[in-house]
mmCIF file of C-alpha atoms in Angstrom:
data_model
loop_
_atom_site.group_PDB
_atom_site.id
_atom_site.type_symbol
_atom_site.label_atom_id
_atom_site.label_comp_id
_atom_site.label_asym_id
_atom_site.label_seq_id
_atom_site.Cartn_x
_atom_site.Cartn_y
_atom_site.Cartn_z
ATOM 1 C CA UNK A 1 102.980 115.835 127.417
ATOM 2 C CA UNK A 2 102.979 112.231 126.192
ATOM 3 C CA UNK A 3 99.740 112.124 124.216
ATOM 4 C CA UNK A 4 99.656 108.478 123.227
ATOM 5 C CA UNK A 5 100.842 105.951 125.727
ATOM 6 C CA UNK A 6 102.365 102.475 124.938
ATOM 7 C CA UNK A 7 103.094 99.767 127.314
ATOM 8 C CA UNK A 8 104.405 97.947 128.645
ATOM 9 C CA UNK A 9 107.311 99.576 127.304
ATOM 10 C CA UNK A 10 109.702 96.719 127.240
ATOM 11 C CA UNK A 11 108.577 93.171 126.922
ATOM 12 C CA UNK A 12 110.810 90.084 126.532
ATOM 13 C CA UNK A 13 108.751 86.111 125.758
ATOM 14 C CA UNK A 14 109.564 82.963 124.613
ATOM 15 C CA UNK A 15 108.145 81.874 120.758
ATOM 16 C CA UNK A 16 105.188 80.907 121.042
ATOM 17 C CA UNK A 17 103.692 83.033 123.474
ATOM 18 C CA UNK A 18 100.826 84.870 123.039
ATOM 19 C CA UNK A 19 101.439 88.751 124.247
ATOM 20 C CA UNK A 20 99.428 92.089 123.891
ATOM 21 C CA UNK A 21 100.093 95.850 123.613
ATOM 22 C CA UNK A 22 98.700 99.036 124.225
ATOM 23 C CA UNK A 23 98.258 102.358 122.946
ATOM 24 C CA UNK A 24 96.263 104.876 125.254
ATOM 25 C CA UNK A 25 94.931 108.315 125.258
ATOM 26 C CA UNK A 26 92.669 110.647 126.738
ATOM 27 C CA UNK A 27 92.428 112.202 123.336
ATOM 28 C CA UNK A 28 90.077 111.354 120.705
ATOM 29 C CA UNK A 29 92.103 110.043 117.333
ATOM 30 C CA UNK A 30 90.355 110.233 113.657
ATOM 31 C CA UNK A 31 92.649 107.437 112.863
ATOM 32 C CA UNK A 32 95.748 105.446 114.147
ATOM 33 C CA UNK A 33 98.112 103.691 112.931
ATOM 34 C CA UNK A 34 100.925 101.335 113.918
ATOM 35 C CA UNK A 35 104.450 100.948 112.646
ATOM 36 C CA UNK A 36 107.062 98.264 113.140
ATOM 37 C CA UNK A 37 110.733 99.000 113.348
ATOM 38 C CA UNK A 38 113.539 96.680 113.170
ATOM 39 C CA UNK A 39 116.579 97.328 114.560
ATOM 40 C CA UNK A 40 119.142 99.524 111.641
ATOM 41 C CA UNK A 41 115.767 100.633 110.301
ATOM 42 C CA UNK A 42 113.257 103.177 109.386
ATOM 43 C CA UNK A 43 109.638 102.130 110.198
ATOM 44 C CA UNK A 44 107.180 100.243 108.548
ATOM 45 C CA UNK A 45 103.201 100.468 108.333
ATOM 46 C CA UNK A 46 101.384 97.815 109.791
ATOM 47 C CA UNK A 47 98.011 98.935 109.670
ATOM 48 C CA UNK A 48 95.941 101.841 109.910
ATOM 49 C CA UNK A 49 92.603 101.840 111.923
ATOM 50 C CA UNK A 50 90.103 104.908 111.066
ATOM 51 C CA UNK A 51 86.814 103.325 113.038
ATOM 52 C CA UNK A 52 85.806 103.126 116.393
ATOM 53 C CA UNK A 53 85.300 99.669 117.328
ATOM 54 C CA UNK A 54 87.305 98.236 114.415
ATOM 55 C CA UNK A 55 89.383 95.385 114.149
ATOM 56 C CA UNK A 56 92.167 94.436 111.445
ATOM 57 C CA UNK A 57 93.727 90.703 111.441
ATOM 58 C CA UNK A 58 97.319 90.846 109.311
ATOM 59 C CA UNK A 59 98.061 87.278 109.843
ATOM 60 C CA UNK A 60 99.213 86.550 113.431
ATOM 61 C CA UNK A 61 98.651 90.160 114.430
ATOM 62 C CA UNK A 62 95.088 91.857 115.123
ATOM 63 C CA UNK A 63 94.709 94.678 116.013
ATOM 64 C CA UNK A 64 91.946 97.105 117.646
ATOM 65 C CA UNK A 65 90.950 100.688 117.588
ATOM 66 C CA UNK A 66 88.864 101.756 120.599
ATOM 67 C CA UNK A 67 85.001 102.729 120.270
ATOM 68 C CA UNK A 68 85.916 106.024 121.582
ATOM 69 C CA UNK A 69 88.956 106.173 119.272
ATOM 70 C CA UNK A 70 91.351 107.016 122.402
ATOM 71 C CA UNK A 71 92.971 103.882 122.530
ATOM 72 C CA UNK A 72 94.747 100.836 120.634
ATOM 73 C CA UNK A 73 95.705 97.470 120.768
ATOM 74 C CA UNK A 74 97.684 95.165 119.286
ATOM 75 C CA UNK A 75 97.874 91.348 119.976
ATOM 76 C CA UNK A 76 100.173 88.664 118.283
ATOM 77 C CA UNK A 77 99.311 84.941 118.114
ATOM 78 C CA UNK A 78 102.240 82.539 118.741
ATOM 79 C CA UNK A 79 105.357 85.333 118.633
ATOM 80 C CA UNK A 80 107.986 84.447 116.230
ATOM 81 C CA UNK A 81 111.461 85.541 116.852
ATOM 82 C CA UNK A 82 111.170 87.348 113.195
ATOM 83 C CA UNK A 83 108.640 89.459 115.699
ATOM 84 C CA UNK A 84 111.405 91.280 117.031
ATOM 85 C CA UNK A 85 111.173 94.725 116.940
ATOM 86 C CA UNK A 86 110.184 98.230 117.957
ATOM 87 C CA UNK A 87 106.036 98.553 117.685
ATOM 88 C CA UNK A 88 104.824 101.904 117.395
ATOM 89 C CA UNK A 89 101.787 103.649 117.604
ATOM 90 C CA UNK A 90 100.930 107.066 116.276
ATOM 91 C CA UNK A 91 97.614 108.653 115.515
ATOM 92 C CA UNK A 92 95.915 111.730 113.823
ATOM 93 C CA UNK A 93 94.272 113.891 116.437
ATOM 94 C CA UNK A 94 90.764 114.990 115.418
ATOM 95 C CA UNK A 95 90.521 118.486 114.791
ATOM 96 C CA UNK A 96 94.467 118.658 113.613
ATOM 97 C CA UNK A 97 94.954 116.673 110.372
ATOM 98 C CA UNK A 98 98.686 118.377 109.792
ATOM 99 C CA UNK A 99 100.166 116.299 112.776
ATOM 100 C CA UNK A 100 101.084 112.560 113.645
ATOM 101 C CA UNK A 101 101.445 111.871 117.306
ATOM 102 C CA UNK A 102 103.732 109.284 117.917
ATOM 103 C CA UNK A 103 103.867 106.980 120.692
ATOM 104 C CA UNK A 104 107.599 105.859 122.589
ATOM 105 C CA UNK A 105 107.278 102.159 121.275
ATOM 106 C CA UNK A 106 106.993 99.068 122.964
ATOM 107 C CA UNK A 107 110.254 97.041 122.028
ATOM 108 C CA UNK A 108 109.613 93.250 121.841
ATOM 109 C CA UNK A 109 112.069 90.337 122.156
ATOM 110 C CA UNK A 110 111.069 87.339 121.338
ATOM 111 C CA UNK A 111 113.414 84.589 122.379
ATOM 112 C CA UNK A 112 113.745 81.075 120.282
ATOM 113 C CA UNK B 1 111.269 99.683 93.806
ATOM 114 C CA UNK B 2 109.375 102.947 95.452
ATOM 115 C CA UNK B 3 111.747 104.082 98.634
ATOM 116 C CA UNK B 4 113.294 106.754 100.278
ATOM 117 C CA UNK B 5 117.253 106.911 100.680
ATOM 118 C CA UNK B 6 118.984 109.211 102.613
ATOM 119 C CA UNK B 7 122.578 109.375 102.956
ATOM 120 C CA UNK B 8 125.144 109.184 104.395
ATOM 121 C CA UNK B 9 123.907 106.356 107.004
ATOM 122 C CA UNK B 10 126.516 107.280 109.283
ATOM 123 C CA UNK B 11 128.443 110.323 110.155
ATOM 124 C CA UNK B 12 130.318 111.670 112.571
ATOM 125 C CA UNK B 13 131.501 115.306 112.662
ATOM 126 C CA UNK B 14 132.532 118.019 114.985
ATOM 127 C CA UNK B 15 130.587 120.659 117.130
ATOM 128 C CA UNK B 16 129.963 123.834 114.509
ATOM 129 C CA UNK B 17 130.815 122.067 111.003
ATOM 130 C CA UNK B 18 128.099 122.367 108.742
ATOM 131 C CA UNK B 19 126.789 119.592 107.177
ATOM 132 C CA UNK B 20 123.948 118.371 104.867
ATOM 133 C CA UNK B 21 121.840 115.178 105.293
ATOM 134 C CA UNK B 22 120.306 114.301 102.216
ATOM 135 C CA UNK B 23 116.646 113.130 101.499
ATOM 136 C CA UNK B 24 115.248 111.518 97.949
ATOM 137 C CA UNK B 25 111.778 109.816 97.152
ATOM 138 C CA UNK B 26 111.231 108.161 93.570
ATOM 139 C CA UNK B 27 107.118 107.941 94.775
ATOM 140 C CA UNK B 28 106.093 111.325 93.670
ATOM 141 C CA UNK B 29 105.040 112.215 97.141
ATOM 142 C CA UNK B 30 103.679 115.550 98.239
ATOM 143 C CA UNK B 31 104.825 115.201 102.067
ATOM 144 C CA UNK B 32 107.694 114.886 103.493
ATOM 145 C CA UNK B 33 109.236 115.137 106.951
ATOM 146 C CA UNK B 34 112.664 114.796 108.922
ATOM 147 C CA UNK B 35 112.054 113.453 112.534
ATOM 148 C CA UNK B 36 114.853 112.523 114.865
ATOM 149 C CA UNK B 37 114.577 109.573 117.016
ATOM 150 C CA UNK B 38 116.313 109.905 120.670
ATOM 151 C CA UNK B 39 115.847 106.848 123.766
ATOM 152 C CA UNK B 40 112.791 107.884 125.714
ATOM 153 C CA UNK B 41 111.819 110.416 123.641
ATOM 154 C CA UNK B 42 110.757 108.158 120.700
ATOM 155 C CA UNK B 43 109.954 110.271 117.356
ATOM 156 C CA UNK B 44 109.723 114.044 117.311
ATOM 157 C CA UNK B 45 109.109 115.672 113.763
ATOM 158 C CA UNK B 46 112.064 118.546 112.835
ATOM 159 C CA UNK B 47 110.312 119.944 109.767
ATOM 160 C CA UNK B 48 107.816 119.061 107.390
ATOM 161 C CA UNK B 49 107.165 120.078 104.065
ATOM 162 C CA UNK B 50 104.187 119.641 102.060
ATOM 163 C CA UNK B 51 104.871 120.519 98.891
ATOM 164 C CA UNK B 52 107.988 121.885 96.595
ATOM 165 C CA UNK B 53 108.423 125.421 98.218
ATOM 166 C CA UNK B 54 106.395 124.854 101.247
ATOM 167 C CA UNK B 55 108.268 123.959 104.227
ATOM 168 C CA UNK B 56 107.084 124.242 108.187
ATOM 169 C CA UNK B 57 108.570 123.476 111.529
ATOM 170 C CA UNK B 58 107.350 120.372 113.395
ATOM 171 C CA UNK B 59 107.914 120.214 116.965
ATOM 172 C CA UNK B 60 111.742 120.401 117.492
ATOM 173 C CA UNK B 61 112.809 122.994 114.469
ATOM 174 C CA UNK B 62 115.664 124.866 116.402
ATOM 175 C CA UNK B 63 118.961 124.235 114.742
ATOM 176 C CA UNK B 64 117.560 122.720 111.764
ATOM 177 C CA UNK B 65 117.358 124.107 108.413
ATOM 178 C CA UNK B 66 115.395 122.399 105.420
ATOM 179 C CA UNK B 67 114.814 123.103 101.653
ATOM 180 C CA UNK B 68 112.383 121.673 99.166
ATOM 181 C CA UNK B 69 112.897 123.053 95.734
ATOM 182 C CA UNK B 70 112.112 119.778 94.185
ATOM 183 C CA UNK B 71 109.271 117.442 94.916
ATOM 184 C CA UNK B 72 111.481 114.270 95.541
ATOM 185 C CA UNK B 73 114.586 116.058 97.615
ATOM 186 C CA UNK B 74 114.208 117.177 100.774
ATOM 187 C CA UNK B 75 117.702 117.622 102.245
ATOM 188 C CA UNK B 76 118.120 118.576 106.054
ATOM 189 C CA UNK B 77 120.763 120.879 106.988
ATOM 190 C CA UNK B 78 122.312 122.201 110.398
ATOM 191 C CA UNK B 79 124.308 125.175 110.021
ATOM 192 C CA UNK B 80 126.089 124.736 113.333
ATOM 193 C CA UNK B 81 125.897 121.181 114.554
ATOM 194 C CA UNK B 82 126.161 120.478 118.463
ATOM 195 C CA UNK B 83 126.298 117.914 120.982
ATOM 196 C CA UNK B 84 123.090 117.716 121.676
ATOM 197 C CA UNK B 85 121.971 117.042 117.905
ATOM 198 C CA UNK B 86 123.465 113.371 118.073
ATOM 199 C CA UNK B 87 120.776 111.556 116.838
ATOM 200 C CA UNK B 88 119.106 109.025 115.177
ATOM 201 C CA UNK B 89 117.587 110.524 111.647
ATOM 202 C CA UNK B 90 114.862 109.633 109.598
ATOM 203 C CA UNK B 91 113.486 111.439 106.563
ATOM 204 C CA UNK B 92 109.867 109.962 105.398
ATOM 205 C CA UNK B 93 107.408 110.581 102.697
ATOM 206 C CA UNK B 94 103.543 110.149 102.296
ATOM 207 C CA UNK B 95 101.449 110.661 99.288
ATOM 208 C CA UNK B 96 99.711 113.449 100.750
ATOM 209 C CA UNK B 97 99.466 115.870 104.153
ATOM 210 C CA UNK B 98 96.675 113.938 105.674
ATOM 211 C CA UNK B 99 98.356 111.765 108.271
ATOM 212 C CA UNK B 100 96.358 108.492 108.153
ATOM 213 C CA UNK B 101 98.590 108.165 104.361
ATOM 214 C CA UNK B 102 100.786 105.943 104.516
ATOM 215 C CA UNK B 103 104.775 107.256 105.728
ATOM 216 C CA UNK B 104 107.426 105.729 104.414
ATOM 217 C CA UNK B 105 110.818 106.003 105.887
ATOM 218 C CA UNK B 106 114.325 106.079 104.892
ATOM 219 C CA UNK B 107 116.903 103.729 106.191
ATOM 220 C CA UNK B 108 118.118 106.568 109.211
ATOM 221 C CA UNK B 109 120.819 108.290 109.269
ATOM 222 C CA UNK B 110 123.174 108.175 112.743
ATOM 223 C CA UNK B 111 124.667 111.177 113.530
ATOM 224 C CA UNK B 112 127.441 111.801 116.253
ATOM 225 C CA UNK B 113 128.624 115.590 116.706
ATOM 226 C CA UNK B 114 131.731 115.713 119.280
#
């Protein structure tokens, strides 16, 4: 069972564009983060989000924790083709602080 | 610079020919993890470990073997490698068990067992 849900799973735009991503559960999360992977690479932290209703800006990129904490987004501003990459969500489940649930990744291509 | 570097990057072996990936953080982190990364299956944690001595499975343990007798190395091992073990493998490190820490990840390292 796929506790955290991403989509759209693949998503292809033109620099510029504006796009958004999700990260969904039925679960409640104590805090979630999300990673960006480049291709030949391990991932890297974006951001982490520990309250309900919160929202972090990291340049072009905001991003969005729920109010119930069961869900994510992430939106970028004008995409850059230095966008490209694997975005991943993964999150603490409350009540279980020894695991990270990871997401599948929504892989981004943005075209010049 | 703080990292984590595993090595090799790329190896290619033979079904039942033990090998060793190897795992080293200069941070002076208490956690650290192997996960293997497979297409439509995303990231699924082998074994974690969160301290020197202290090792436990994560969610796909069976064929792996780990060790952690120092804090920075935490070297992954399978005994009897097989098909089905050709990955993509990433060893990461956090400053401490709770999960919200920052993990940082090693380069990967891609396996192929024939």
């Amino acid at each position: 069972t796929q506790l955290l849900e991403q989509s759209p799973q693949f998503l292809s735009i033109q620099e510029g564009e504006n796009l958004t991503v999700y990260c969904n559960s039925s679960s409640v999360f104590s805090s979630l983060q999300w990673y960006r992977q480049e291709p030949g690479e391990g991932p890297v932290l974006l951001v982490t989000v520990v309250t309900g209703g919160e929202v972090k800006k990291l340049k072009r990129l905001t991003f969005q924790f729920g109010d119930a904490r069961k869900d994510s987004s992430l939106h970028i501003t004008a995409a850059q083709p230095g966008d490209t990459g694997l975005y991943l969500c993964a999150g603490q489940h409350a009540g279980n602080n020894r695991k990270l649930i990871w997401g599948l990744g929504t892989s981004l291509a943005v075209n010049p | 610079e703080a990292q984590v570097t595993q090595n090799p990057r790329y190896l290619i072996t033979v079904t039942g020919k033990k090998l060793t990936v190897t795992c080293s953080q200069n941070m002076n982190h208490e956690y650290m993890s192997w996960y293997r990364q497979d297409p439509g299956l995303g990231l699924r944690q082998i074994y974690y470990s969160m301290n020197v001595e202290v090792t436990d499975k994560g969610d796909v343990p069976e064929g792996y073997k780990v060790s952690r007798k120092e804090k920075r190395n935490f070297p992954l091992i399978l005994e009897s490698p097989s098909p089905n073990q050709t990955s993509l493998y990433f060893c990461a490190s956090s400053l401490s068990l709770v999960p919200r820490n920052e993990q940082f990840f090693g380069p990967g390292t891609r396996l192929t067992v024939l």
